[in-house]
CSV table of C-alpha atoms in Angstrom, one decimal:
chain,number,residue,atom,x,y,z
A,29,UNK,CA,-6.3,-44.6,5.4
A,30,UNK,CA,-7.6,-42.1,7.9
A,31,UNK,CA,-7.5,-40.4,5.0
A,32,UNK,CA,-10.4,-42.6,2.8
A,33,UNK,CA,-12.0,-42.8,5.7
A,34,UNK,CA,-13.6,-39.2,6.3
A,35,UNK,CA,-13.1,-38.7,2.7
A,36,UNK,CA,-15.5,-41.4,3.0
A,37,UNK,CA,-17.7,-38.8,5.0
A,38,UNK,CA,-17.0,-35.9,3.1
A,39,UNK,CA,-16.9,-33.9,0.2
A,40,UNK,CA,-14.1,-31.3,-2.2
A,41,UNK,CA,-14.8,-28.3,-1.3
A,42,UNK,CA,-13.5,-25.4,-3.5
A,43,UNK,CA,-13.8,-22.5,-1.6
A,44,UNK,CA,-13.1,-17.8,-3.2
A,45,UNK,CA,-12.3,-16.4,-0.2
A,46,UNK,CA,-13.8,-13.4,-1.5
A,47,UNK,CA,-13.0,-9.5,0.5
A,48,UNK,CA,-16.5,-9.1,-1.1
A,49,UNK,CA,-18.0,-12.5,-1.3
A,50,UNK,CA,-17.5,-15.8,-0.5
A,51,UNK,CA,-18.3,-18.6,-3.1
A,52,UNK,CA,-18.0,-22.0,-2.4
A,53,UNK,CA,-18.0,-25.0,-5.6
A,54,UNK,CA,-19.1,-29.0,-4.3
A,55,UNK,CA,-17.2,-32.0,-6.4
A,56,UNK,CA,-20.3,-33.6,-8.4
A,57,UNK,CA,-22.1,-30.4,-7.2
A,58,UNK,CA,-20.5,-27.3,-8.9
A,59,UNK,CA,-21.5,-23.8,-6.9
A,60,UNK,CA,-23.6,-23.9,-3.8
A,61,UNK,CA,-22.9,-21.1,-1.8
A,62,UNK,CA,-22.6,-17.2,-3.2
A,63,UNK,CA,-23.4,-15.6,-0.5
A,64,UNK,CA,-21.3,-11.9,1.0
A,65,UNK,CA,-18.4,-11.9,3.0
A,66,UNK,CA,-19.6,-10.3,6.4
A,67,UNK,CA,-19.7,-11.6,9.6
A,68,UNK,CA,-22.7,-10.2,12.5
A,69,UNK,CA,-20.8,-11.3,15.8
A,70,UNK,CA,-21.2,-10.1,20.4
A,71,UNK,CA,-19.3,-7.6,21.0
A,72,UNK,CA,-18.8,-8.4,24.0
A,73,UNK,CA,-18.7,-12.3,23.9
A,74,UNK,CA,-17.1,-12.7,20.4
A,75,UNK,CA,-20.4,-15.1,19.6
A,76,UNK,CA,-21.5,-15.4,15.7
A,77,UNK,CA,-25.2,-14.3,14.7
A,78,UNK,CA,-25.5,-14.8,11.5
A,79,UNK,CA,-23.1,-15.3,8.6
A,80,UNK,CA,-23.5,-14.5,5.3
A,81,UNK,CA,-26.5,-12.2,3.9
A,82,UNK,CA,-28.7,-12.6,7.0
A,83,UNK,CA,-24.9,-10.7,8.6
A,84,UNK,CA,-25.4,-8.1,5.4
A,85,UNK,CA,-28.9,-6.8,6.1
A,86,UNK,CA,-27.5,-6.3,9.6
A,87,UNK,CA,-25.4,-3.6,7.8
A,88,UNK,CA,-26.0,0.0,10.2
A,89,UNK,CA,-28.5,-1.2,11.8
A,90,UNK,CA,-26.5,-3.4,14.9
A,91,UNK,CA,-27.6,-1.8,18.5
A,92,UNK,CA,-24.1,-1.1,20.3
A,93,UNK,CA,-23.9,-5.6,21.4
A,94,UNK,CA,-23.7,-6.4,18.3
A,95,UNK,CA,-21.4,-5.5,15.4
A,96,UNK,CA,-20.5,-6.8,11.6
A,97,UNK,CA,-18.1,-7.3,10.3
A,98,UNK,CA,-15.8,-8.5,7.5
A,99,UNK,CA,-13.3,-11.3,8.6
A,100,UNK,CA,-11.3,-10.2,5.1
A,101,UNK,CA,-9.7,-7.1,4.5
A,102,UNK,CA,-7.7,-6.4,0.8
A,103,UNK,CA,-7.7,-9.9,0.1
A,104,UNK,CA,-6.3,-11.1,3.7
A,105,UNK,CA,-7.8,-11.6,7.5
A,106,UNK,CA,-8.5,-9.2,9.3
A,107,UNK,CA,-10.3,-11.4,11.4
A,108,UNK,CA,-9.3,-14.8,12.1
A,109,UNK,CA,-11.9,-16.0,14.0
A,110,UNK,CA,-14.6,-14.4,12.3
A,111,UNK,CA,-12.6,-16.3,9.1
A,112,UNK,CA,-12.8,-20.1,11.1
A,113,UNK,CA,-16.3,-18.8,11.5
A,114,UNK,CA,-17.3,-18.8,8.5
A,115,UNK,CA,-15.5,-21.8,7.2
A,116,UNK,CA,-16.8,-23.5,9.3
A,117,UNK,CA,-20.7,-22.3,9.1
A,118,UNK,CA,-20.3,-23.0,4.7
A,119,UNK,CA,-18.2,-26.4,5.3
A,120,UNK,CA,-21.6,-27.6,7.6
A,121,UNK,CA,-24.0,-25.6,4.8
A,122,UNK,CA,-22.9,-28.0,2.5
A,123,UNK,CA,-22.6,-31.3,4.2
A,124,UNK,CA,-26.5,-30.2,5.1
A,125,UNK,CA,-27.8,-33.7,3.6
A,126,UNK,CA,-25.1,-35.8,6.3
A,127,UNK,CA,-27.2,-33.2,9.8
A,128,UNK,CA,-27.6,-37.0,11.4
A,129,UNK,CA,-23.3,-37.2,11.0
A,130,UNK,CA,-21.6,-36.1,14.3
A,131,UNK,CA,-19.2,-32.4,12.1
A,132,UNK,CA,-16.0,-33.9,13.4
A,133,UNK,CA,-16.5,-36.7,10.7
A,134,UNK,CA,-16.8,-34.1,8.1
A,135,UNK,CA,-13.2,-33.2,7.4
A,136,UNK,CA,-13.3,-32.3,3.0
A,137,UNK,CA,-9.3,-31.3,1.2
A,138,UNK,CA,-10.2,-27.6,0.3
A,139,UNK,CA,-8.7,-25.6,-2.6
A,140,UNK,CA,-8.6,-21.7,-1.0
A,141,UNK,CA,-8.5,-18.7,-4.0
A,142,UNK,CA,-5.8,-16.6,-2.9
A,143,UNK,CA,-4.6,-13.0,-4.0
A,144,UNK,CA,-0.8,-13.5,-6.0
A,145,UNK,CA,0.9,-10.5,-3.8
A,146,UNK,CA,0.2,-12.5,-0.1
A,147,UNK,CA,3.3,-12.8,2.0
A,148,UNK,CA,3.8,-16.2,3.4
A,149,UNK,CA,2.7,-15.0,6.7
A,150,UNK,CA,-1.1,-13.7,5.1
A,151,UNK,CA,-1.1,-17.2,3.5
A,152,UNK,CA,-0.7,-19.4,6.7
A,153,UNK,CA,-2.5,-18.0,8.2
A,154,UNK,CA,-5.4,-18.9,5.2
A,155,UNK,CA,-4.1,-22.1,5.6
A,156,UNK,CA,-4.5,-22.4,9.8
A,157,UNK,CA,-7.9,-21.1,9.2
A,158,UNK,CA,-9.2,-23.2,7.1
A,159,UNK,CA,-7.8,-26.4,9.7
A,160,UNK,CA,-9.3,-24.8,12.0
A,161,UNK,CA,-12.7,-25.5,10.1
A,162,UNK,CA,-12.2,-29.1,10.1
A,163,UNK,CA,-10.6,-29.1,6.5
A,164,UNK,CA,-8.1,-32.3,6.4
A,165,UNK,CA,-6.0,-31.5,2.9
A,166,UNK,CA,-5.6,-27.4,2.7
A,167,UNK,CA,-4.6,-26.2,-0.6
A,168,UNK,CA,-3.3,-22.2,-1.7
A,169,UNK,CA,-3.8,-21.2,-5.4
A,170,UNK,CA,-3.3,-18.2,-6.6
A,171,UNK,CA,-6.0,-15.9,-7.7
A,172,UNK,CA,-4.9,-14.9,-11.3
A,173,UNK,CA,-4.0,-18.5,-11.9
A,174,UNK,CA,-7.3,-19.7,-11.2
A,175,UNK,CA,-9.2,-17.3,-12.6
A,176,UNK,CA,-7.4,-17.7,-15.8
A,177,UNK,CA,-8.2,-22.2,-15.3
A,178,UNK,CA,-11.9,-20.6,-14.0
A,179,UNK,CA,-12.0,-19.2,-17.3
A,180,UNK,CA,-11.4,-21.8,-19.5
A,181,UNK,CA,-7.8,-20.5,-20.9
A,182,UNK,CA,-4.9,-23.3,-21.9
A,183,UNK,CA,-2.3,-22.0,-19.0
A,184,UNK,CA,0.3,-24.7,-19.6
A,185,UNK,CA,0.9,-23.7,-23.2
A,186,UNK,CA,3.9,-21.8,-24.0
A,187,UNK,CA,2.1,-18.7,-24.6
A,188,UNK,CA,1.8,-15.4,-22.8
A,189,UNK,CA,-2.5,-14.8,-20.9
A,190,UNK,CA,-2.9,-11.6,-19.3
A,191,UNK,CA,-6.1,-12.2,-17.0
A,192,UNK,CA,-7.2,-8.7,-15.1
A,193,UNK,CA,-9.3,-10.6,-11.6
A,194,UNK,CA,-10.6,-6.5,-10.3
A,195,UNK,CA,-12.4,-8.8,-7.0
A,196,UNK,CA,-13.8,-6.6,-3.5
A,197,UNK,CA,-10.1,-5.7,-1.7
A,198,UNK,CA,-7.7,-6.6,-4.6
A,199,UNK,CA,-7.5,-6.4,-8.4
A,200,UNK,CA,-4.5,-9.3,-9.3
A,201,UNK,CA,-3.4,-8.4,-13.1
A,202,UNK,CA,-1.3,-11.4,-13.7
A,203,UNK,CA,0.6,-13.0,-17.4
A,204,UNK,CA,0.8,-16.1,-16.9
A,205,UNK,CA,2.5,-18.4,-19.2
A,206,UNK,CA,4.2,-22.9,-18.4
A,207,UNK,CA,2.3,-22.9,-15.5
A,208,UNK,CA,3.4,-20.0,-14.1
A,209,UNK,CA,3.2,-16.1,-13.3
A,210,UNK,CA,6.1,-14.5,-15.0
A,211,UNK,CA,5.0,-10.8,-14.8
A,212,UNK,CA,2.1,-9.8,-11.5
A,213,UNK,CA,1.5,-6.8,-9.7
A,214,UNK,CA,-2.2,-7.3,-6.8
A,215,UNK,CA,-3.6,-4.1,-6.3
A,216,UNK,CA,-5.6,-1.9,-3.1
A,217,UNK,CA,-8.2,-1.2,-5.3
A,218,UNK,CA,-11.1,-2.6,-6.0
A,219,UNK,CA,-14.9,-3.5,-6.1
A,220,UNK,CA,-14.3,-0.6,-2.1
A,221,UNK,CA,-13.1,2.3,-3.1
A,222,UNK,CA,-16.0,1.7,-6.2
A,223,UNK,CA,-18.5,1.8,-3.5
A,224,UNK,CA,-16.3,4.5,-0.9
A,225,UNK,CA,-15.9,7.1,-4.8
A,226,UNK,CA,-19.3,7.3,-4.9
A,227,UNK,CA,-19.5,7.5,-0.5
A,228,UNK,CA,-17.3,10.3,-0.7
A,229,UNK,CA,-18.7,11.9,-4.5
A,230,UNK,CA,-21.9,12.9,-3.2
A,231,UNK,CA,-21.1,13.4,0.0
A,232,UNK,CA,-19.0,15.9,-1.2
A,233,UNK,CA,-21.1,17.8,-4.2
A,234,UNK,CA,-24.1,16.9,-3.2
A,235,UNK,CA,-23.6,17.4,1.4
A,236,UNK,CA,-25.7,13.2,2.0
A,237,UNK,CA,-23.7,10.5,3.3
A,238,UNK,CA,-24.6,7.1,1.5
A,239,UNK,CA,-24.3,3.6,3.4
A,240,UNK,CA,-22.5,2.1,1.7
A,241,UNK,CA,-25.1,-0.3,0.7
A,242,UNK,CA,-26.5,1.7,-0.9
A,243,UNK,CA,-23.4,3.3,-2.8
A,244,UNK,CA,-23.3,-0.6,-3.6
A,245,UNK,CA,-26.4,-0.8,-5.0
A,246,UNK,CA,-26.1,2.8,-6.9
A,247,UNK,CA,-22.4,0.5,-8.9
A,248,UNK,CA,-25.0,-2.9,-9.5
A,249,UNK,CA,-27.7,-0.2,-10.6
A,250,UNK,CA,-26.0,2.3,-12.8
A,251,UNK,CA,-22.3,2.0,-13.0
A,252,UNK,CA,-20.0,2.8,-15.7
A,253,UNK,CA,-16.9,3.8,-17.2
A,254,UNK,CA,-16.8,4.1,-20.5
A,255,UNK,CA,-19.4,7.0,-22.3
A,256,UNK,CA,-20.8,5.8,-25.3
A,257,UNK,CA,-20.7,8.1,-29.0
A,258,UNK,CA,-23.8,9.1,-29.6
A,259,UNK,CA,-24.8,10.3,-33.1
A,260,UNK,CA,-25.8,14.6,-32.8
A,261,UNK,CA,-30.1,13.5,-33.0
A,262,UNK,CA,-29.3,10.3,-30.9
A,263,UNK,CA,-30.7,12.0,-27.3
A,264,UNK,CA,-29.5,10.8,-24.4
A,265,UNK,CA,-31.1,8.1,-22.1
A,266,UNK,CA,-29.2,8.7,-18.2
A,267,UNK,CA,-29.2,6.2,-16.2
A,268,UNK,CA,-30.9,7.3,-12.5
A,269,UNK,CA,-31.1,6.7,-9.5
A,270,UNK,CA,-33.1,7.4,-6.3
A,271,UNK,CA,-30.8,6.6,-3.8
A,272,UNK,CA,-31.9,8.5,0.6
A,273,UNK,CA,-29.2,9.3,2.3
A,274,UNK,CA,-28.3,12.4,5.9
A,275,UNK,CA,-28.0,15.7,5.6
A,276,UNK,CA,-24.4,16.6,6.8
A,277,UNK,CA,-26.4,20.3,7.1
A,278,UNK,CA,-30.5,19.5,8.9
A,279,UNK,CA,-29.0,16.0,10.4
A,280,UNK,CA,-32.8,15.2,8.3
A,281,UNK,CA,-33.5,12.1,5.5
A,282,UNK,CA,-33.1,13.6,2.3
A,283,UNK,CA,-33.5,11.7,-0.9
A,284,UNK,CA,-31.7,12.7,-4.3
A,285,UNK,CA,-31.6,11.5,-7.8
A,286,UNK,CA,-28.3,10.9,-8.9
A,287,UNK,CA,-27.2,10.0,-12.5
A,288,UNK,CA,-25.6,7.6,-14.5
A,289,UNK,CA,-22.8,10.8,-15.0
A,290,UNK,CA,-22.3,11.7,-12.2
A,291,UNK,CA,-21.4,8.0,-11.3
A,292,UNK,CA,-19.2,7.4,-13.8
A,293,UNK,CA,-17.8,11.4,-12.5
A,294,UNK,CA,-17.4,9.4,-9.0
A,295,UNK,CA,-15.6,6.0,-10.2
A,296,UNK,CA,-13.4,7.2,-13.1
A,297,UNK,CA,-9.9,7.9,-10.5
A,298,UNK,CA,-10.3,4.4,-9.2
A,299,UNK,CA,-10.7,2.2,-13.2
A,300,UNK,CA,-7.5,4.8,-14.1
A,301,UNK,CA,-5.6,3.4,-11.5
A,302,UNK,CA,-6.2,0.2,-12.2
A,303,UNK,CA,-5.4,0.7,-15.5
A,304,UNK,CA,-1.8,2.4,-14.8
A,305,UNK,CA,-1.7,-1.4,-13.0
A,306,UNK,CA,-2.1,-2.5,-16.3
A,307,UNK,CA,-0.3,-0.8,-17.7
A,308,UNK,CA,2.8,-1.2,-15.6
A,309,UNK,CA,2.4,-4.9,-15.2
A,310,UNK,CA,3.0,-4.7,-19.2
A,311,UNK,CA,6.2,-2.4,-19.2
A,312,UNK,CA,7.7,-4.9,-17.1
A,313,UNK,CA,6.3,-7.9,-20.3
A,314,UNK,CA,8.8,-9.8,-21.7
A,315,UNK,CA,8.7,-9.0,-25.1
A,316,UNK,CA,7.6,-12.0,-26.7
A,317,UNK,CA,4.7,-11.7,-24.0
A,318,UNK,CA,3.6,-8.5,-24.8
A,319,UNK,CA,3.5,-10.1,-28.4
A,320,UNK,CA,0.4,-13.3,-27.9
A,321,UNK,CA,-1.1,-10.8,-25.7
A,322,UNK,CA,-1.9,-8.4,-28.3
A,323,UNK,CA,-2.9,-10.8,-30.2
A,324,UNK,CA,-5.2,-12.7,-28.0
A,325,UNK,CA,-6.0,-10.4,-25.4
A,326,UNK,CA,-6.6,-9.8,-22.1
A,327,UNK,CA,-8.4,-11.5,-19.9
A,328,UNK,CA,-10.5,-10.1,-17.2
A,329,UNK,CA,-13.0,-11.4,-14.7
A,330,UNK,CA,-14.0,-10.8,-11.5
A,331,UNK,CA,-16.8,-8.3,-10.4
A,332,UNK,CA,-16.0,-5.2,-11.4
A,333,UNK,CA,-15.5,-6.4,-14.7
A,334,UNK,CA,-19.4,-6.0,-14.5
A,335,UNK,CA,-19.1,-1.7,-14.9
A,336,UNK,CA,-20.7,-1.2,-18.2
A,337,UNK,CA,-18.1,0.1,-20.3
A,338,UNK,CA,-14.9,-0.9,-18.4
A,339,UNK,CA,-14.4,-3.4,-21.0
A,340,UNK,CA,-14.2,-0.7,-23.4
A,341,UNK,CA,-12.2,2.0,-21.5
A,342,UNK,CA,-9.7,-0.5,-20.7
A,343,UNK,CA,-9.5,-1.3,-24.9
A,344,UNK,CA,-9.2,2.8,-25.8
A,345,UNK,CA,-6.6,3.0,-23.0
A,346,UNK,CA,-4.1,0.4,-23.2
A,347,UNK,CA,-5.2,-0.4,-27.6
A,348,UNK,CA,-5.3,-4.0,-26.8
A,349,UNK,CA,-8.9,-6.4,-27.3
A,350,UNK,CA,-10.2,-7.1,-24.0
A,351,UNK,CA,-12.4,-10.0,-23.1
A,352,UNK,CA,-14.3,-10.5,-20.8
A,353,UNK,CA,-14.9,-14.0,-19.1
A,354,UNK,CA,-18.3,-16.1,-19.0
A,355,UNK,CA,-20.1,-15.2,-15.8
A,356,UNK,CA,-16.8,-13.3,-13.7
A,357,UNK,CA,-18.3,-13.3,-10.3
A,358,UNK,CA,-17.3,-17.1,-10.2
A,359,UNK,CA,-14.1,-17.5,-12.4
A,360,UNK,CA,-12.2,-18.1,-9.2
A,361,UNK,CA,-14.5,-21.0,-7.3
A,362,UNK,CA,-15.0,-22.2,-10.8
A,363,UNK,CA,-10.7,-23.0,-11.3
A,364,UNK,CA,-10.8,-23.8,-7.8
A,365,UNK,CA,-12.7,-26.8,-8.6
A,366,UNK,CA,-11.0,-27.8,-12.0
A,367,UNK,CA,-7.9,-28.3,-9.9
A,368,UNK,CA,-10.3,-29.8,-7.3
A,369,UNK,CA,-10.8,-33.0,-10.4
A,370,UNK,CA,-7.7,-32.9,-11.2
A,371,UNK,CA,-5.0,-33.7,-9.0
A,372,UNK,CA,-1.8,-33.5,-11.1
A,373,UNK,CA,-3.2,-30.5,-11.8
A,374,UNK,CA,-3.2,-29.4,-8.8
A,375,UNK,CA,0.5,-29.7,-7.9
A,376,UNK,CA,1.0,-27.6,-10.8
A,377,UNK,CA,-0.7,-25.3,-9.6
A,378,UNK,CA,-0.8,-25.1,-6.1
A,379,UNK,CA,1.1,-22.4,-3.6
A,380,UNK,CA,3.8,-24.7,-2.1
A,381,UNK,CA,5.8,-22.4,0.8
A,382,UNK,CA,5.9,-25.0,3.7
A,383,UNK,CA,2.2,-25.5,3.5
A,384,UNK,CA,0.6,-28.5,2.8
């Protein structure tokens, strides 16, 4: 009875609680929030000053009394209070239309995507953070399963489906069949490590210190994984980007032209490790499922799937067709939305572990 009372005032919410970005889906509205997973707070009092886009603008620019934190690291909660504050903030924002309503009346049902290899303790931390933020019910779903559902894959068919979700903190590799994950691997290697690889490369090669946000911008603008084969007469039109940082020797500001070739060279070790992880999962898979994957291909999703030519590089190394999901950044949150719309589907794919 109480659940029906609260559900009258609240919208059901699906959340992709990512290391880099948080996306929120609302029943009847679709995806309404897409913001960075960053919280700015007072260093001593821990009072939250800004969340999301506003907090990201403060990265590397804060005075001594303000800190910017990423509440999640490697796909798991690193700062419980900041995570709770972030979830509560987005629940409030979703219910903006009901501003006159006291927050105590807003208790939505929430489905959250989590990495497939998290421990029971890490699962419970996410679940408790959602409840502490005001959810009346909280359910967890593994990200590869959510990504497959969000991409429109029939996960309950007796055929193997391989999903590679390259996020900010983790890369989730899983083979799904009959509504369950048969083989999976969670790599603590993803978009953030690509940013760090660019920072490291520019520091060693050019003696220039860059900020994390600059490295991310470079990756998005000119990052690529595969060098296209050109004809002899065809000119090379490599893209370039001007970056600004601090010279290690002089300590003064300095500008530098960075080419697409250099960024590709910087990203190569990280991308190769992800492909090795894909190969390891394929080695562990039953032969019948491997046959299905060879026929149907590998589905790649997440922010990392947008690195130009990464699908071609995986195809070249594994000799298996690769499909990039439509709007890869949103597949997990769309999957969370699908299971919210379908209670029977939720009961079959949710992570239990004694939490619900």
